[in-house]
GROMACS .gro file of C-alpha atoms in nm:
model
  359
    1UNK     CA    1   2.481  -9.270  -2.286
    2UNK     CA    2   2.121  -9.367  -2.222
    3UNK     CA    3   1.982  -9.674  -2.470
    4UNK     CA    4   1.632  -9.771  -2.587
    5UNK     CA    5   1.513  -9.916  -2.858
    6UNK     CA    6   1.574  -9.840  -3.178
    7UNK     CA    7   1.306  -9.914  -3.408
    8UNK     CA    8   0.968  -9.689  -3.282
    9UNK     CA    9   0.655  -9.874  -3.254
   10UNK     CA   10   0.478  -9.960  -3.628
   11UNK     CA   11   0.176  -9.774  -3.760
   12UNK     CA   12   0.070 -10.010  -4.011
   13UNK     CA   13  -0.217  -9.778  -4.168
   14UNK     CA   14   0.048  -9.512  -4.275
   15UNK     CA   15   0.323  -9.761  -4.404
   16UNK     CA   16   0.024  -9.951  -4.647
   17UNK     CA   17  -0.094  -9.645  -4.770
   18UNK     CA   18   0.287  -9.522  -4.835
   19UNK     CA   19   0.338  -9.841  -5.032
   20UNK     CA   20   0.008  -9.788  -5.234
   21UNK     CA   21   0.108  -9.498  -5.307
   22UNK     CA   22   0.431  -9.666  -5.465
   23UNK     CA   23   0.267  -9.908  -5.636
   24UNK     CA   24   0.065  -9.653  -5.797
   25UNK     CA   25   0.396  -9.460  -5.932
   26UNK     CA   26   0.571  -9.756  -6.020
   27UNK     CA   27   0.250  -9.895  -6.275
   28UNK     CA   28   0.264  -9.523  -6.412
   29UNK     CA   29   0.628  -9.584  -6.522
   30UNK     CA   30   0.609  -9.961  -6.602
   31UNK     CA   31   0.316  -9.839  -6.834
   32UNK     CA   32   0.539  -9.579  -7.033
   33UNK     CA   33   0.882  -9.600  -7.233
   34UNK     CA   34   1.138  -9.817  -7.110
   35UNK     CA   35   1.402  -9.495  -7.089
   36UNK     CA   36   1.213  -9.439  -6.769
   37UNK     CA   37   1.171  -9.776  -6.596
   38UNK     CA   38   1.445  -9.823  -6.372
   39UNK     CA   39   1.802 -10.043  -6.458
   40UNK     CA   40   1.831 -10.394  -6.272
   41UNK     CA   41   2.009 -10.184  -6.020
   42UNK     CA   42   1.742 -10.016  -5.887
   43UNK     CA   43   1.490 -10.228  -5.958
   44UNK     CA   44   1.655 -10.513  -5.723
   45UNK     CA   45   1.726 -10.256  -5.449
   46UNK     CA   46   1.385 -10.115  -5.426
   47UNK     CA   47   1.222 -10.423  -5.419
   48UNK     CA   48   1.440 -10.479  -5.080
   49UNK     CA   49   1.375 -10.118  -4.991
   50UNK     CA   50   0.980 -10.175  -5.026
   51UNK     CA   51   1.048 -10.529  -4.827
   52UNK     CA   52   1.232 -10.273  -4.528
   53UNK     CA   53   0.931 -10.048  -4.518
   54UNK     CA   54   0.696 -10.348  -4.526
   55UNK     CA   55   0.879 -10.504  -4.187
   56UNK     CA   56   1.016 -10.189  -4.002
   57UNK     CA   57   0.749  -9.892  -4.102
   58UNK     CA   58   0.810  -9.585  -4.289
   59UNK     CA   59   0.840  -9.417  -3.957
   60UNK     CA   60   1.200  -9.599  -3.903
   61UNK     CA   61   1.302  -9.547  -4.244
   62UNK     CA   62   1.573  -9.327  -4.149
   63UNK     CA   63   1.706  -9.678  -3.992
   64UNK     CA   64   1.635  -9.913  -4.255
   65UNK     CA   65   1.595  -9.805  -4.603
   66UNK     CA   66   1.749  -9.463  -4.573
   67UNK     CA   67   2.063  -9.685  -4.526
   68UNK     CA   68   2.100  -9.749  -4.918
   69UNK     CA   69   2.062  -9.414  -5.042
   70UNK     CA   70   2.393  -9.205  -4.893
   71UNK     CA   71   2.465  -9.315  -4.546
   72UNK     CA   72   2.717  -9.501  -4.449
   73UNK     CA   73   2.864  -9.672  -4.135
   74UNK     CA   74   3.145  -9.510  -4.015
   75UNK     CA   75   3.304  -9.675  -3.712
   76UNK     CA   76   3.680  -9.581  -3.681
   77UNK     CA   77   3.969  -9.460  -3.845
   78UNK     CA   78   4.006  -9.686  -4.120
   79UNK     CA   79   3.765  -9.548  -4.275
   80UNK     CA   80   3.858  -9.370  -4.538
   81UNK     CA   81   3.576  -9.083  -4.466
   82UNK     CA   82   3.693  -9.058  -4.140
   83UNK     CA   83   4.052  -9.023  -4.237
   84UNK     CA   84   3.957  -8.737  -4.456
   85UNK     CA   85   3.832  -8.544  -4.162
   86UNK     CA   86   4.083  -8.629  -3.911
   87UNK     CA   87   4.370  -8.507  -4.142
   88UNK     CA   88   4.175  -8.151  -4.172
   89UNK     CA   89   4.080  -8.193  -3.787
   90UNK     CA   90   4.472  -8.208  -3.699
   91UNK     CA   91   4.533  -7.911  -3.923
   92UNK     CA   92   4.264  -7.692  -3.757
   93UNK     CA   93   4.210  -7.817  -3.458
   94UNK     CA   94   3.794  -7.786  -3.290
   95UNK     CA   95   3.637  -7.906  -2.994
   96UNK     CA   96   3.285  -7.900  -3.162
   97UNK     CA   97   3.343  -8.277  -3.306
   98UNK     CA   98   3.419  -8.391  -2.920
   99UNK     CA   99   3.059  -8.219  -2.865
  100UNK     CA  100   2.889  -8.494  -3.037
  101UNK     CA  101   2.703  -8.689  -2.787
  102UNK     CA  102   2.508  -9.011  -2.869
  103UNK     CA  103   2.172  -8.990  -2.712
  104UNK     CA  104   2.013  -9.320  -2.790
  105UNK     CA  105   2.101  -9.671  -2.960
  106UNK     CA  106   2.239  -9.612  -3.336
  107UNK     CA  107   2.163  -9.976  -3.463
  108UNK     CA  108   2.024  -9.958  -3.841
  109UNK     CA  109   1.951 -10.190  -4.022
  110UNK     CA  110   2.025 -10.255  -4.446
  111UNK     CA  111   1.976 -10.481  -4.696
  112UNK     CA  112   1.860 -10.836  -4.578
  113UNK     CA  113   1.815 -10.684  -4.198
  114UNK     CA  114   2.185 -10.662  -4.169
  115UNK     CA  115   2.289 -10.465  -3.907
  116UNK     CA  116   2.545 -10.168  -3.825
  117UNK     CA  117   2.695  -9.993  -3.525
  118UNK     CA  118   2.556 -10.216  -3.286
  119UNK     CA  119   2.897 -10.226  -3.043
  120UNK     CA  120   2.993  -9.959  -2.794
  121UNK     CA  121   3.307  -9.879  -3.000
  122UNK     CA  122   3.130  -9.855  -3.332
  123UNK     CA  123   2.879  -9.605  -3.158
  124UNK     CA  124   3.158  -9.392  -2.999
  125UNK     CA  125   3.351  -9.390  -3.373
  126UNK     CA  126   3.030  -9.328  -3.551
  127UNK     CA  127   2.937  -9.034  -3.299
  128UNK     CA  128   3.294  -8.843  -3.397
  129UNK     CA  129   3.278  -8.932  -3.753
  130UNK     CA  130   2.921  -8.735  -3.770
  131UNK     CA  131   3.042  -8.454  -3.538
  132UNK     CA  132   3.336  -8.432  -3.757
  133UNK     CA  133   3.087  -8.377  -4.111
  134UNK     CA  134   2.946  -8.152  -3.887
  135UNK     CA  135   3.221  -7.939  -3.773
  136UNK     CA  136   3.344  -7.948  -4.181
  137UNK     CA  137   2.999  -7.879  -4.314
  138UNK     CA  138   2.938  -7.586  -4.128
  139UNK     CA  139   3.294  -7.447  -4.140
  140UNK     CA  140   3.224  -7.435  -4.522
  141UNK     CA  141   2.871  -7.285  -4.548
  142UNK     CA  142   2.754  -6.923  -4.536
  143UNK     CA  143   2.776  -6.800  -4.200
  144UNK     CA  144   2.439  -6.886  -4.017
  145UNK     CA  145   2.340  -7.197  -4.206
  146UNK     CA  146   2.436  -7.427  -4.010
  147UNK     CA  147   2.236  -7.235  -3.704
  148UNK     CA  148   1.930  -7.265  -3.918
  149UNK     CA  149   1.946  -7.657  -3.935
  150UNK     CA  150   1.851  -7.961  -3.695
  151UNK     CA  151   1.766  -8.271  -3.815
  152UNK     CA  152   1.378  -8.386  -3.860
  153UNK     CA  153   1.311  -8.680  -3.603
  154UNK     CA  154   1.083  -8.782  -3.900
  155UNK     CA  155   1.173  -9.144  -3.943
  156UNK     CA  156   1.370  -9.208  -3.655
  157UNK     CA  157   1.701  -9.094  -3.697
  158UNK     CA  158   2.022  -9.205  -3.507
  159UNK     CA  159   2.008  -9.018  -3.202
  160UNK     CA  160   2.321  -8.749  -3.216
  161UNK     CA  161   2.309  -8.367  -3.050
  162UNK     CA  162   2.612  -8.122  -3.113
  163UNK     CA  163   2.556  -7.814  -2.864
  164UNK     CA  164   2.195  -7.959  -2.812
  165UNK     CA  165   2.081  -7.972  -3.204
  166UNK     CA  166   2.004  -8.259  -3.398
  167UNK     CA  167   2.214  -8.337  -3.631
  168UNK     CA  168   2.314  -8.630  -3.878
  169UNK     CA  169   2.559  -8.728  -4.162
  170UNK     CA  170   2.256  -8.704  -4.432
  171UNK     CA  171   2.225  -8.333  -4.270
  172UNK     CA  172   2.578  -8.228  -4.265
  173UNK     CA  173   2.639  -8.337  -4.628
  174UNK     CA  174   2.318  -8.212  -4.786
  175UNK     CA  175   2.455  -7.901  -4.632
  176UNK     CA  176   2.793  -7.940  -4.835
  177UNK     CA  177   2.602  -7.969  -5.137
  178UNK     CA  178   2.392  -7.680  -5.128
  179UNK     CA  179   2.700  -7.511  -5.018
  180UNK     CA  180   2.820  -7.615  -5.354
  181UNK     CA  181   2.489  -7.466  -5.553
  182UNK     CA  182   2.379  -7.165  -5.329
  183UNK     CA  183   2.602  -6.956  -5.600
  184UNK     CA  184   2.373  -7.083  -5.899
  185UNK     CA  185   2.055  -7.019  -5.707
  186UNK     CA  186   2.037  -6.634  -5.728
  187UNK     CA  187   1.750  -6.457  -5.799
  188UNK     CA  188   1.333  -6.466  -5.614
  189UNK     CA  189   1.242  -6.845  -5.529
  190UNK     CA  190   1.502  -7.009  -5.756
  191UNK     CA  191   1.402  -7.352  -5.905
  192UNK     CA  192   1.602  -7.644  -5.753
  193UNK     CA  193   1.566  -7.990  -5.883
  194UNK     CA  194   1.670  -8.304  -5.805
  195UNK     CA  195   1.693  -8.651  -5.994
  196UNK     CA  196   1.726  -8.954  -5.756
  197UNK     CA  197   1.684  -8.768  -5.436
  198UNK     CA  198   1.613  -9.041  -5.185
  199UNK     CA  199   1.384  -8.909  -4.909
  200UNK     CA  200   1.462  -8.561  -4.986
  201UNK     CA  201   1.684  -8.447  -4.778
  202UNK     CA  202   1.876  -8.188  -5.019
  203UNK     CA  203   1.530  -8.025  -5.017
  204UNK     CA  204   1.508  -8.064  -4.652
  205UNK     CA  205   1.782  -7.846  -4.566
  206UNK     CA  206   1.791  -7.641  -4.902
  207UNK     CA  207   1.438  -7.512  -4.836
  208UNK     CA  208   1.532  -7.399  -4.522
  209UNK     CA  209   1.806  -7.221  -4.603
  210UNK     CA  210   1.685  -7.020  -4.884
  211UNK     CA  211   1.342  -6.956  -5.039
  212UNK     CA  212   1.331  -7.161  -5.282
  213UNK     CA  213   1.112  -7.396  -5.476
  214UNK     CA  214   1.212  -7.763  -5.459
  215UNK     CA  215   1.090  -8.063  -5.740
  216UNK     CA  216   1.210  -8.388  -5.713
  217UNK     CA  217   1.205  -8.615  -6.027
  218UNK     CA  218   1.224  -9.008  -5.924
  219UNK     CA  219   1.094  -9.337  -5.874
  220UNK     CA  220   0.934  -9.568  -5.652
  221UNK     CA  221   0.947  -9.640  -5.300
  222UNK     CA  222   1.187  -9.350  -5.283
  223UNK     CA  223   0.961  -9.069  -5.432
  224UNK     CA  224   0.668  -9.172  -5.233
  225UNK     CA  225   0.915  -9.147  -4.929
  226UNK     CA  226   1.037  -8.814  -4.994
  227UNK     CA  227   0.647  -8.742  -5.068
  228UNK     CA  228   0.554  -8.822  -4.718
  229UNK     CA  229   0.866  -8.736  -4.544
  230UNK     CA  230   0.904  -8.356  -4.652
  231UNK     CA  231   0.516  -8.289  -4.613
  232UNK     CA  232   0.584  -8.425  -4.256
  233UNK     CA  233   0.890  -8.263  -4.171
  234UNK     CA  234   0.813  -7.953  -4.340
  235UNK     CA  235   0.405  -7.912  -4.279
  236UNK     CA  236   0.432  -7.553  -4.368
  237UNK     CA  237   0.545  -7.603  -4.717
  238UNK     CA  238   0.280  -7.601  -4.968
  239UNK     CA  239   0.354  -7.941  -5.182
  240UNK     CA  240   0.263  -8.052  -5.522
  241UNK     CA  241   0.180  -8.375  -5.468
  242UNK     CA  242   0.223  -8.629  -5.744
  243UNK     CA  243  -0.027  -8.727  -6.023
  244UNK     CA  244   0.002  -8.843  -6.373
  245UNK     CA  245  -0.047  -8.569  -6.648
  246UNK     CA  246   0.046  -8.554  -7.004
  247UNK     CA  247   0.111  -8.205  -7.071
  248UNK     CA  248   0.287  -7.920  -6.777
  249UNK     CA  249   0.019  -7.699  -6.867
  250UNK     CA  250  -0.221  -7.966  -6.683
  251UNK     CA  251  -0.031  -7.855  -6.350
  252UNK     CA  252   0.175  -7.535  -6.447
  253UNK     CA  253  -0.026  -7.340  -6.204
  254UNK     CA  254  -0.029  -7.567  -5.922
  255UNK     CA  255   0.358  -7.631  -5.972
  256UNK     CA  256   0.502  -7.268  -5.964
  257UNK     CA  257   0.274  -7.197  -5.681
  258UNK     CA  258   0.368  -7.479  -5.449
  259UNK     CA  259   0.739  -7.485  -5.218
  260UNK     CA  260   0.787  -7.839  -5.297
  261UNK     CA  261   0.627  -8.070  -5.649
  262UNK     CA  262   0.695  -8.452  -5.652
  263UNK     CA  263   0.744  -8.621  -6.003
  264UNK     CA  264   0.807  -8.954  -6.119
  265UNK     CA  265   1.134  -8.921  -6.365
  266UNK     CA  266   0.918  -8.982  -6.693
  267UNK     CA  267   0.763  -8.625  -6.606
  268UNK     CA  268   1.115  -8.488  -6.626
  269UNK     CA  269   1.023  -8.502  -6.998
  270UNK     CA  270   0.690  -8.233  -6.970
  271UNK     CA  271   0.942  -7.976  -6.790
  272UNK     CA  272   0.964  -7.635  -7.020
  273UNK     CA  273   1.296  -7.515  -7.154
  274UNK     CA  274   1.518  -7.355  -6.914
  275UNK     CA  275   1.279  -7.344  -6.580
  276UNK     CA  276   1.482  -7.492  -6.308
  277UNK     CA  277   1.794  -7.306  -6.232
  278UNK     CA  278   1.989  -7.566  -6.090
  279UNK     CA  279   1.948  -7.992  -6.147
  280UNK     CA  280   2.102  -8.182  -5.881
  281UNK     CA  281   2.213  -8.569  -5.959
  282UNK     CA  282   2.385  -8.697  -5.635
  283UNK     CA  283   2.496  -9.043  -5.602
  284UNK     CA  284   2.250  -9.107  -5.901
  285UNK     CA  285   2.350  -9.152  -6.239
  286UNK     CA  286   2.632  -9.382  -6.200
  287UNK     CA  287   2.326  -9.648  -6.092
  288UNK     CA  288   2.178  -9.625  -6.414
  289UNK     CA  289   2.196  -9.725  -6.770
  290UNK     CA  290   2.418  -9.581  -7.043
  291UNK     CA  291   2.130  -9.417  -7.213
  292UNK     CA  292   1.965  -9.330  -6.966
  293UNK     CA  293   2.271  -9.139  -6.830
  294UNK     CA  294   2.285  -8.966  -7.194
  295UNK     CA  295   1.882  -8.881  -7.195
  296UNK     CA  296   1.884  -8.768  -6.825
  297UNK     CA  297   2.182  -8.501  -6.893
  298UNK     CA  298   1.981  -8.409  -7.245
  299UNK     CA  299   1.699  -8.321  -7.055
  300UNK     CA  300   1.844  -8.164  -6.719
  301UNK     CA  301   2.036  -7.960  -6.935
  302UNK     CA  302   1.751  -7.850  -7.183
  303UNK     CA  303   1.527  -7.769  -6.865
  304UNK     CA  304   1.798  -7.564  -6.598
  305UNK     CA  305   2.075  -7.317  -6.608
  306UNK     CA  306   2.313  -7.566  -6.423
  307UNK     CA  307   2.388  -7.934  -6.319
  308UNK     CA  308   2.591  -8.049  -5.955
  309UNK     CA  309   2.671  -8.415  -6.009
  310UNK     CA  310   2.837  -8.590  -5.695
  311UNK     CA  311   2.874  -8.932  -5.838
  312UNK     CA  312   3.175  -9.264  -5.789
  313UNK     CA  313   3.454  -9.171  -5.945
  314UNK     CA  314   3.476  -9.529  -6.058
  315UNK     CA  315   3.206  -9.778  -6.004
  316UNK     CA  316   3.101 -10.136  -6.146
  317UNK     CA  317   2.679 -10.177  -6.187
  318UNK     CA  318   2.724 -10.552  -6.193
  319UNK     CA  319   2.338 -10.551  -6.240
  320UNK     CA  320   2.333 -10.405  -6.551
  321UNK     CA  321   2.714 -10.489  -6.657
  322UNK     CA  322   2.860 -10.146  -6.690
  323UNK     CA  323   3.152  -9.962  -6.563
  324UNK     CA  324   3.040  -9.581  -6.481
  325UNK     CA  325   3.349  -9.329  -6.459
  326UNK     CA  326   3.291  -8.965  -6.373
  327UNK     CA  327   3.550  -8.880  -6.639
  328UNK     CA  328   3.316  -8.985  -6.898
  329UNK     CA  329   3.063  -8.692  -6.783
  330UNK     CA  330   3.126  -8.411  -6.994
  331UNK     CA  331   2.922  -8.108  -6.991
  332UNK     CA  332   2.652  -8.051  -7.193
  333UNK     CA  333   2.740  -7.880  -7.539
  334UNK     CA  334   2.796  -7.517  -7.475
  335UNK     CA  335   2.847  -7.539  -7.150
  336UNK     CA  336   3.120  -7.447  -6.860
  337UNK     CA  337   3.244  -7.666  -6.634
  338UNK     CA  338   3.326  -7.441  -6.321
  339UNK     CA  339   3.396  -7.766  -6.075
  340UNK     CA  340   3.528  -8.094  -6.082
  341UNK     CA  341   3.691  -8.215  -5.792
  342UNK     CA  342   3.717  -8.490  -5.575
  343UNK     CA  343   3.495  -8.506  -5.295
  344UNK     CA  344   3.702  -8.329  -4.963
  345UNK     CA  345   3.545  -8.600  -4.750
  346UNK     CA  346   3.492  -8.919  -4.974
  347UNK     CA  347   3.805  -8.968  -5.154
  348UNK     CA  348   3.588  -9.210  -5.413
  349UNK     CA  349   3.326  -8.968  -5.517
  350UNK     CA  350   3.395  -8.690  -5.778
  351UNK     CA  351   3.152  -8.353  -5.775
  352UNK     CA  352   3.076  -8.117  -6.101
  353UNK     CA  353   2.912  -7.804  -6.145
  354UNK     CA  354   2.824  -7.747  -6.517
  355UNK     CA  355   2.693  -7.379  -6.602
  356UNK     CA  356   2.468  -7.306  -6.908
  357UNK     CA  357   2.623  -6.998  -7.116
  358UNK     CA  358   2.283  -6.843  -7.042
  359UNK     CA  359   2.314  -6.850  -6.669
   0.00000   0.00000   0.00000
């Protein structure tokens, strides 16, 4: 294993205009209704995320604040993600996990600078754990996909090859999720959205994987992020980039003809009636408010065909003193519900798939 460093050099110019751009979303919602402002939650973790960005760059975010969206450090087999996998390794035995190979340091850092993986056997146990999502990802998708996908060294990722491709655990499970949707997403340039999408990487893969057109519907720092990282690591995609507007005819045009569109989540509101064909919510709602749980379903479901949720099971906001449980997620009225299952890989995370009758 060779080492270097693992934070790239800063370019100050790109990281202040990144968090201008921010600060420009985040007035736009602070100035609206207060369904759209973001919980305590959020609002305390994006300040630290914006304070990351501010110290380490946008071009290490997939080191710093990338950290806090759906990452996490996996360093041996206590982990309850890693005992997942081994179980289903020792049923069907592979040697494409033991092809994982660490090419670099895989420090990151999280909230407050604290830092992960930084000894030699948290590296080697983090290295199996992500050629292990690998190995399960691909083993699940439609044949090909997972040939189709390396991970974007956009934002300095951790450094891991499996048969000399990129590859990463925000890659392998964004491919386990649009493994989960691909059936929902028929028809010429289907419509996939996402609320709370972090940098994007759903989109990332999803857009690769199928033509497709791709809106994200979030707030600040994240949705400038995901703004700068998939115009980056996708510079052939045509992108709608964001602006406020008060009516979708404003940007209809510009919208359906572009891969990708960026929104703040109080434009979810301005979306016509049955337009997206699938909403995603991953590792989203259960960070928000009661109501704004309610309002966010109301609309996904008046807008799309169908809704994937991948949220805790069980989880406390201590922020804004509420206890979120998946059970309490029905399907919108009228609707199917043709998945609910715990996650195969994180026992603590339940996924649903709710179908429109329509669809």
């Amino acid at each position: 294993m060779r080492t270097h460093e693992p934070m790239k050099p800063r370019q100050p110019a790109v990281t202040e205009a990144l968090l201008a751009r921010s600060t420009a979303m985040r007035r736009q919602l602070e100035a609206g209704p207060e369904l759209f402002q973001a919980g305590r939650f959020w609002a305390d973790i994006g300040g630290q995320n914006e304070a990351l960005l501010s110290r380490h760059g946008v071009e290490n975010f997939k080191r710093t604040l990338a950290q806090n969206y759906f990452n996490w450090a996996v360093e041996g087999p206590n982990d309850p993600q890693m005992q997942s996998l081994l179980r289903e390794w020792a049923d069907d035995p592979s040697a494409l996990p033991l092809e994982a190979e660490l090419l670099g340091d895989p420090a990151v850092l999280s909230i407050n600078d604290t830092s992960y993986l930084l000894s030699p056997s948290a590296a080697r146990g983090y290295t199996l754990f992500v050629g292990l999502l690998w190995w399960h990802a691909t083993k699940r998708a439609a044949l090909g996909d997972g040939d189709k996908l390396a991970e974007a060294a956009v934002g300095n990722p951790i450094p891991i090859n499996v048969q000399g491709r990129a590859v990463s655990q925000d890659l392998a499970n964004s491919l386990r999720e649009f493994t989960r949707m691909r059936p929902v997403l028929e028809g010429e340039r289907p419509i996939l959205a996402e609320i709370g999408a972090g940098y994007g990487r759903l989109g990332y893969v999803a857009s690769q994987l199928k033509p497709l057109r791709y809106w994200i519907f979030d707030i600040p720092p994240a949705l400038a992020v995901a703004e700068w990282h998939l115009a980056e690591a996708l510079p052939d995609r045509k992108i709608f980039r964001w602006r406020p507007f008060a009516r979708w005819d404003e940007v209809a045009d510009e919208v359906m003809a572009a891969d990708i569109a960026i929104f703040t989540i109080d434009q979810l509101r301005h979306v016509p009636a049955g337009i997206v064909d699938c909403f995603a919510a991953i590792s989203a709602l259960h960070e928000m408010r009661p109501e704004q749980i309610a309002a966010y379903m109301n609309m996904m479901s008046a807008a799309s065909k169908a809704i994937y949720t991948k949220n805790w099971t069980v989880w406390r906001n201590e922020h804004d003193a509420f206890d979120f449980r998946s059970t309490n997620l029905p399907a919108p009225a009228g609707w199917s519900t043709v998945l609910e299952a715990v996650d195969e890989v994180i026992p603590a995370f339940t996924e649903k798939l709710f179908v429109a009758p329509r669809a």
